[in-house]
Amino acid sequence: VSELAQVAGKDLIAHLSTLFPMIIETLLDQSSVRKRRQAFRTLGHLVRNTGYVVEPFVEHPRLLEIVLDAVKVENDAATRSAVIKLMGTVGALNPNVYKSKRLTAVAGGAVSNGSLGSSASNPLSANKPANKADFTAADGLRLGVEGGSSASASASASESENAAAAAGGGKQSEDKDGKESNDPLMGNDGPESEDYFPRVAIAELLQILRDQSLATHHAAVIQAVMYIFKSLGLRCVPFLPCILPAFLTVMRQCEAGFREFLFQQLGVLVAIVRQHIREYLPSIFALVNDYWAVDSDLQLQILGLLEQVSVALKDEFLEYMPRLVPPILQVLVSDQTHGRQPTLKVLHTLEVLGTNLQDYMHIVIPVVVRLTELEDAPLAVRRQAFVSLEHLARRLSLFDFCSRIVHAVNRVLATQPQLQSVALCTLLTLANQMAHDYAIFVPLISRTMQRHHINHAGYEALVRRLLTPEPVLGSGDDENRPPNALDGLGVTLSVDEGRDDEPLPQESMKKLHVDQANLQRAWQAGKLSTREDWAEWIRRFSVELLRWSPSPALRACLQLSQVYQPLASRLFNSSFVSCWSELQEHYQDLLVSSLETALRSQTIPPEILQTLLDLAEFMEQNDRPLPIDYRTLGMLAEQCHAYAKALHYKEIEFRDNPTASPVLVSLISINNKLKKPAAAMGILTYAQTRNRELGTEFRQEAGWYEKLGRWTEALAAYEQQQREGALSILPTLGQIRCLHALGRWEQVSALCQRVWVPLRMGSSRVALASGAEDSSTIIGSPSTAASPIALGLLGSPPSSVHSSSASSLSQSSSASLLSSSSMHSSSSSSASLGGNGGGDGLDGSSGSGLDQVEHAHEVARIAAEAAWHQGHWQDMKRYVSGIAPNTVERHFFTAVHALHRRDYVQGQRAIDLCRELVDVRLTALVGESYNRAYQVVVVVQQLSEMEEIIDLMRQQDRMPERMNELREQYLEIWNRRLHGCQPSVDVWQRVLALRSLVIKPSEDTRTALKFAALCRRNRNFRQSAEIIGSLFAEKLSGDGARPSIGHSRMVSLTGRASVPEQLANLLRDGGGTDPAVSEVCYAYLKHLWDAGHRRLALSQIQAFVNGLASLSRAGVRVEPRLRARCHLAHGRWLRLM
């Protein structure tokens, strides 16, 4: 299919509805990595060659969940690469669309195996951070007035967007599927409850049981569940609604050999829950009916199940007897297997059914009696038939069948010496029931015994009593009764004779021993340096926590966790808290010390760091906080983009010191990143009010406005700082960031050019002093990983955090990538708040050398993007060489420059390296939520589109005659992807900038005008004016004349209410004969209106409408839709004026 897609192309579109469900099912097959890898590749080829982009994530909601799950847990490098390529090829789906589709799918019951991800079916919430209400604007203002609130409440809801978290996985996610709170797996109790750990374990085991692709682990799951149920006894009854439906579904879907084991375990389950099984009997008996006649081995286990149900329900079982008795008796008639094991089991079942057979004795007794005389039947079978008759005679009245039984016994006594003893025992029991009525049979039996010299003291004593008037007291001689013939058959399900009304013994729920010394060896971090070392450490630690957990329920999962690692990961939090409570204080101190060592390690991967942060949060929410400094936890949480956690810890710090500027800065920054502008403004209001009350000057406005995303105010504040004569370079850097965010590329380039040389010289000296080999290039240490602040490519530029966070994830190379936060040094942070910054002059003579390197890298990133947007390719090459090596930004811009030069080999190499670095950050952020990872997903889409640009260029080189056709094909795919993206100026600008390498904006006017409209809706009128001005310039230059309406003139319109003469003439002419120019004219008029120049817009639209009418009268075709829109806008504006 993959190869066919590359040949057939769009011809496969008609078959996508058939292919996609099959391929998605293959993606869920956990048994074969190779199969799943090829399935991801096939999907990528199908999407790319058919142009079926974005819609797969919309029409198949579970596909994106499967992809995100693969990013989080897949270990195979080749498969991960295929997954990330597929994500980019399909496109960066708008997070709001993704969220609404998920909620719709969950509400509609679409959550099943693999639907919305394997974790979606898990309703457990007790082992994950608690969900909290959204933080409203009122909350933000309350923080500003009262000096404290729980802003982190907002973040927790925003932080997590998965439908449900794996129980104990510690990944923050939210259960928003609207399930009722009476779900047995939805308890709100904590680890102090006895049912907590069984609930957590059962939820995880149930998740595996529901996943058919994990069928190889189902046997271990069933064993673990049964162990848990035995330990719980009747306390397991609330979990039946969750377990039994999945149990019965697996019984229908599994292989025949495994089904035998499941029937056996179902019988054990019935023995545990007893009469509580009645609700599920229709489903159980439907299953019995379907598999009854399959084979004799399965019949043995089914009969055992029926025995347990009969014992559990007692008289209630009568209603099922009519459908069970005929097939059971049919086994006695037709069984021809070797050893007649089914017959033996049926006879035992008849004994267990006991009094339930009273109404069916007329058909049961003849069949059993016939079996006692069946000559070709094994002696064991005939002996067991007599035992069964005796058992029934003890519990039921066989008076109506005594003649048939006595004559059969008589014939056996005469012909089968081996059966004489058991036959006489049966006869004794029957005679005891008949009492004096048995006297008529005495002569018959006595003659036979005398003839064959049979002596039986018990029988002779009974006969003597029958000839006297005293009542018969008992059958006597129990010692002569033969053993049950079922002994030694290996049938595990049996009910002891005479004890069918008693429950099976239950194991009591008790804590198990914790070997603290062995556990200590598992948690020691030691010297771990590679990603593989850390993965093995967390795996071993997770498994050992289960091995020594005091909870029987968690220990039941040990065997499975050793072969299925995700289970140990998901139960990590629960197993940790279960062991923590049992550790002595000395061992607790050692454990905390080891965790702190891991947290401080420079080599710890982001996903492991996030797991430990989740653990700390989980412990705190369950009133068992780990004794780790919250400032450290907050710094690490912000570092790995767990902003909800970071906000929580910063609020604790705020309560301790409500006037500390760095804390307030962080609170503003984090709330802004969590999309809580009201909360951020509340903090700013609080700071301003507090300063006025204290009579202190408020000097932090520049940096704070920057963190709030209020770029115009921040720019003005930075300019004011510079006018006041600040010697620090930091106000200039602040201006560069603000101008970058506003898209003013010319001003960005000018400022970067001014500071680039001094910074480059200073950072080169630092590089040489640090032992760098090449002083001609700015080379930073691994700890100075580049931040995305500079990139429209990587998100909106924004706030600063302290240098300590900048270096903590240094070894991952991409630690600071793809976030919306810029990572400065502490001096940078303080200066951006209006302080003096501690030096760092333009000459590089003061301040930290490492700060110089960081500033140089930051300026290089921003300047490279500005040069790209302006088409200054030589400048871009120069700046790219100054970006920190081995970062996403460096490889991304290298790829862009290589594509411009049509160096396909270098371009592809840079794309591959960039994708590898993106993988690290994507894994960590996806663990938080799709919304948090969205900016990285956009970069993944850009990498896929760069590969498509390479393909397009190569095809154009080979087939120049098809250039227009190929461009149209790719343009259609790119536009569909773009319209599926988040309607954000930042996202659209990044995507369109990349596309401009092969397609000018004027060649896709419709998309360019949509981008301009998006800028207007976001009140970014300057950028809207630039887009429209560039379109006018390109459209009017087609005749070879130099356009007089240019970029700079359009920008000036935002501050001056006049229209350039050439543009006014164009409007009076209705845009001329080019329909595209008319569309641009209409967009220009809307820009004037939205920008506040309403009277000017109204007068010009009147002229434009008249011009369109004149064109129409002159025979020029004018788009009817355009004319209608113009008249509608004209009418609306007149009405508003």
PDB file of C-alpha atoms in Angstrom, residues 847-950:
ATOM      1  CA  GLY A 847      29.414  41.467  33.119  1.00  0.00           C
ATOM      2  CA  SER A 848      29.695  37.719  32.998  1.00  0.00           C
ATOM      3  CA  GLY A 849      31.482  36.157  30.057  1.00  0.00           C
ATOM      4  CA  LEU A 850      28.909  33.408  29.844  1.00  0.00           C
ATOM      5  CA  ASP A 851      26.224  36.113  29.688  1.00  0.00           C
ATOM      6  CA  GLN A 852      28.051  37.541  26.686  1.00  0.00           C
ATOM      7  CA  VAL A 853      27.887  34.143  24.979  1.00  0.00           C
ATOM      8  CA  GLU A 854      24.195  33.788  25.715  1.00  0.00           C
ATOM      9  CA  HIS A 855      23.437  37.299  24.481  1.00  0.00           C
ATOM     10  CA  ALA A 856      25.412  36.626  21.314  1.00  0.00           C
ATOM     11  CA  HIS A 857      23.468  33.442  20.651  1.00  0.00           C
ATOM     12  CA  GLU A 858      20.201  35.228  21.292  1.00  0.00           C
ATOM     13  CA  VAL A 859      20.998  38.060  18.919  1.00  0.00           C
ATOM     14  CA  ALA A 860      22.238  35.590  16.299  1.00  0.00           C
ATOM     15  CA  ARG A 861      18.944  33.700  16.373  1.00  0.00           C
ATOM     16  CA  ILE A 862      16.810  36.795  16.064  1.00  0.00           C
ATOM     17  CA  ALA A 863      19.038  38.377  13.426  1.00  0.00           C
ATOM     18  CA  ALA A 864      19.066  35.182  11.337  1.00  0.00           C
ATOM     19  CA  GLU A 865      15.282  35.130  11.246  1.00  0.00           C
ATOM     20  CA  ALA A 866      15.067  38.827  10.425  1.00  0.00           C
ATOM     21  CA  ALA A 867      17.553  38.361   7.571  1.00  0.00           C
ATOM     22  CA  TRP A 868      15.513  35.421   6.296  1.00  0.00           C
ATOM     23  CA  HIS A 869      12.271  37.442   6.260  1.00  0.00           C
ATOM     24  CA  GLN A 870      14.001  40.233   4.343  1.00  0.00           C
ATOM     25  CA  GLY A 871      15.772  37.929   1.912  1.00  0.00           C
ATOM     26  CA  HIS A 872      19.244  38.956   3.058  1.00  0.00           C
ATOM     27  CA  TRP A 873      20.806  35.542   2.561  1.00  0.00           C
ATOM     28  CA  GLN A 874      24.431  36.494   3.113  1.00  0.00           C
ATOM     29  CA  ASP A 875      23.575  38.129   6.415  1.00  0.00           C
ATOM     30  CA  MET A 876      21.549  35.092   7.376  1.00  0.00           C
ATOM     31  CA  LYS A 877      24.508  32.796   6.709  1.00  0.00           C
ATOM     32  CA  ARG A 878      26.724  34.976   8.871  1.00  0.00           C
ATOM     33  CA  TYR A 879      24.270  35.023  11.765  1.00  0.00           C
ATOM     34  CA  VAL A 880      23.513  31.294  11.588  1.00  0.00           C
ATOM     35  CA  SER A 881      27.188  30.591  12.242  1.00  0.00           C
ATOM     36  CA  GLY A 882      26.782  32.465  15.534  1.00  0.00           C
ATOM     37  CA  ILE A 883      23.878  30.374  16.825  1.00  0.00           C
ATOM     38  CA  ALA A 884      24.764  27.808  19.487  1.00  0.00           C
ATOM     39  CA  PRO A 885      25.740  24.505  17.862  1.00  0.00           C
ATOM     40  CA  ASN A 886      23.646  21.379  18.108  1.00  0.00           C
ATOM     41  CA  THR A 887      20.368  23.238  18.607  1.00  0.00           C
ATOM     42  CA  VAL A 888      17.097  23.137  16.732  1.00  0.00           C
ATOM     43  CA  GLU A 889      17.469  26.753  15.634  1.00  0.00           C
ATOM     44  CA  ARG A 890      20.955  26.217  14.206  1.00  0.00           C
ATOM     45  CA  HIS A 891      19.912  23.181  12.152  1.00  0.00           C
ATOM     46  CA  PHE A 892      16.588  24.720  11.137  1.00  0.00           C
ATOM     47  CA  PHE A 893      18.110  27.889   9.723  1.00  0.00           C
ATOM     48  CA  THR A 894      20.893  25.863   8.143  1.00  0.00           C
ATOM     49  CA  ALA A 895      18.231  23.835   6.323  1.00  0.00           C
ATOM     50  CA  VAL A 896      16.434  26.993   5.190  1.00  0.00           C
ATOM     51  CA  HIS A 897      19.632  28.483   3.812  1.00  0.00           C
ATOM     52  CA  ALA A 898      20.533  25.196   2.099  1.00  0.00           C
ATOM     53  CA  LEU A 899      17.113  25.093   0.410  1.00  0.00           C
ATOM     54  CA  HIS A 900      17.611  28.625  -0.831  1.00  0.00           C
ATOM     55  CA  ARG A 901      20.901  27.493  -2.400  1.00  0.00           C
ATOM     56  CA  ARG A 902      19.234  24.268  -3.658  1.00  0.00           C
ATOM     57  CA  ASP A 903      21.763  22.230  -1.722  1.00  0.00           C
ATOM     58  CA  TYR A 904      19.428  19.292  -1.154  1.00  0.00           C
ATOM     59  CA  VAL A 905      21.931  17.019   0.562  1.00  0.00           C
ATOM     60  CA  GLN A 906      22.912  19.529   3.233  1.00  0.00           C
ATOM     61  CA  GLY A 907      19.291  20.577   3.605  1.00  0.00           C
ATOM     62  CA  GLN A 908      18.120  17.012   4.248  1.00  0.00           C
ATOM     63  CA  ARG A 909      20.963  16.396   6.674  1.00  0.00           C
ATOM     64  CA  ALA A 910      20.060  19.521   8.657  1.00  0.00           C
ATOM     65  CA  ILE A 911      16.375  18.506   8.667  1.00  0.00           C
ATOM     66  CA  ASP A 912      17.216  15.064  10.052  1.00  0.00           C
ATOM     67  CA  LEU A 913      19.411  16.533  12.796  1.00  0.00           C
ATOM     68  CA  CYS A 914      16.737  19.069  13.662  1.00  0.00           C
ATOM     69  CA  ARG A 915      14.089  16.336  13.876  1.00  0.00           C
ATOM     70  CA  GLU A 916      16.268  14.326  16.270  1.00  0.00           C
ATOM     71  CA  LEU A 917      16.577  17.312  18.612  1.00  0.00           C
ATOM     72  CA  VAL A 918      12.877  18.113  18.339  1.00  0.00           C
ATOM     73  CA  ASP A 919      12.105  14.531  19.372  1.00  0.00           C
ATOM     74  CA  VAL A 920      13.594  15.075  22.829  1.00  0.00           C
ATOM     75  CA  ARG A 921      11.529  18.162  23.601  1.00  0.00           C
ATOM     76  CA  LEU A 922       8.379  16.787  21.982  1.00  0.00           C
ATOM     77  CA  THR A 923       8.502  13.721  24.234  1.00  0.00           C
ATOM     78  CA  ALA A 924       8.625  15.842  27.378  1.00  0.00           C
ATOM     79  CA  LEU A 925       5.942  18.304  26.302  1.00  0.00           C
ATOM     80  CA  VAL A 926       3.487  15.712  24.993  1.00  0.00           C
ATOM     81  CA  GLY A 927       3.607  14.221  28.468  1.00  0.00           C
ATOM     82  CA  GLU A 928       2.139  17.514  29.677  1.00  0.00           C
ATOM     83  CA  SER A 929      -0.528  18.049  27.030  1.00  0.00           C
ATOM     84  CA  TYR A 930      -1.017  18.460  23.317  1.00  0.00           C
ATOM     85  CA  ASN A 931      -1.662  22.161  23.799  1.00  0.00           C
ATOM     86  CA  ARG A 932       1.658  22.584  25.607  1.00  0.00           C
ATOM     87  CA  ALA A 933       3.477  20.731  22.842  1.00  0.00           C
ATOM     88  CA  TYR A 934       1.735  22.541  19.989  1.00  0.00           C
ATOM     89  CA  GLN A 935       4.556  24.940  19.141  1.00  0.00           C
ATOM     90  CA  VAL A 936       6.859  21.942  18.762  1.00  0.00           C
ATOM     91  CA  VAL A 937       4.284  20.183  16.580  1.00  0.00           C
ATOM     92  CA  VAL A 938       4.289  23.220  14.296  1.00  0.00           C
ATOM     93  CA  VAL A 939       8.070  22.864  13.940  1.00  0.00           C
ATOM     94  CA  VAL A 940       7.576  19.183  13.111  1.00  0.00           C
ATOM     95  CA  GLN A 941       5.135  20.237  10.378  1.00  0.00           C
ATOM     96  CA  GLN A 942       7.658  22.756   9.065  1.00  0.00           C
ATOM     97  CA  LEU A 943      10.313  20.040   8.829  1.00  0.00           C
ATOM     98  CA  SER A 944       7.947  17.881   6.778  1.00  0.00           C
ATOM     99  CA  GLU A 945       7.139  20.807   4.514  1.00  0.00           C
ATOM    100  CA  MET A 946      10.856  21.480   4.020  1.00  0.00           C
ATOM    101  CA  GLU A 947      11.214  17.901   2.789  1.00  0.00           C
ATOM    102  CA  GLU A 948       8.278  18.504   0.448  1.00  0.00           C
ATOM    103  CA  ILE A 949       9.989  21.671  -0.800  1.00  0.00           C
ATOM    104  CA  ILE A 950      13.078  19.576  -1.576  1.00  0.00           C
TER     105      ILE A 950
END
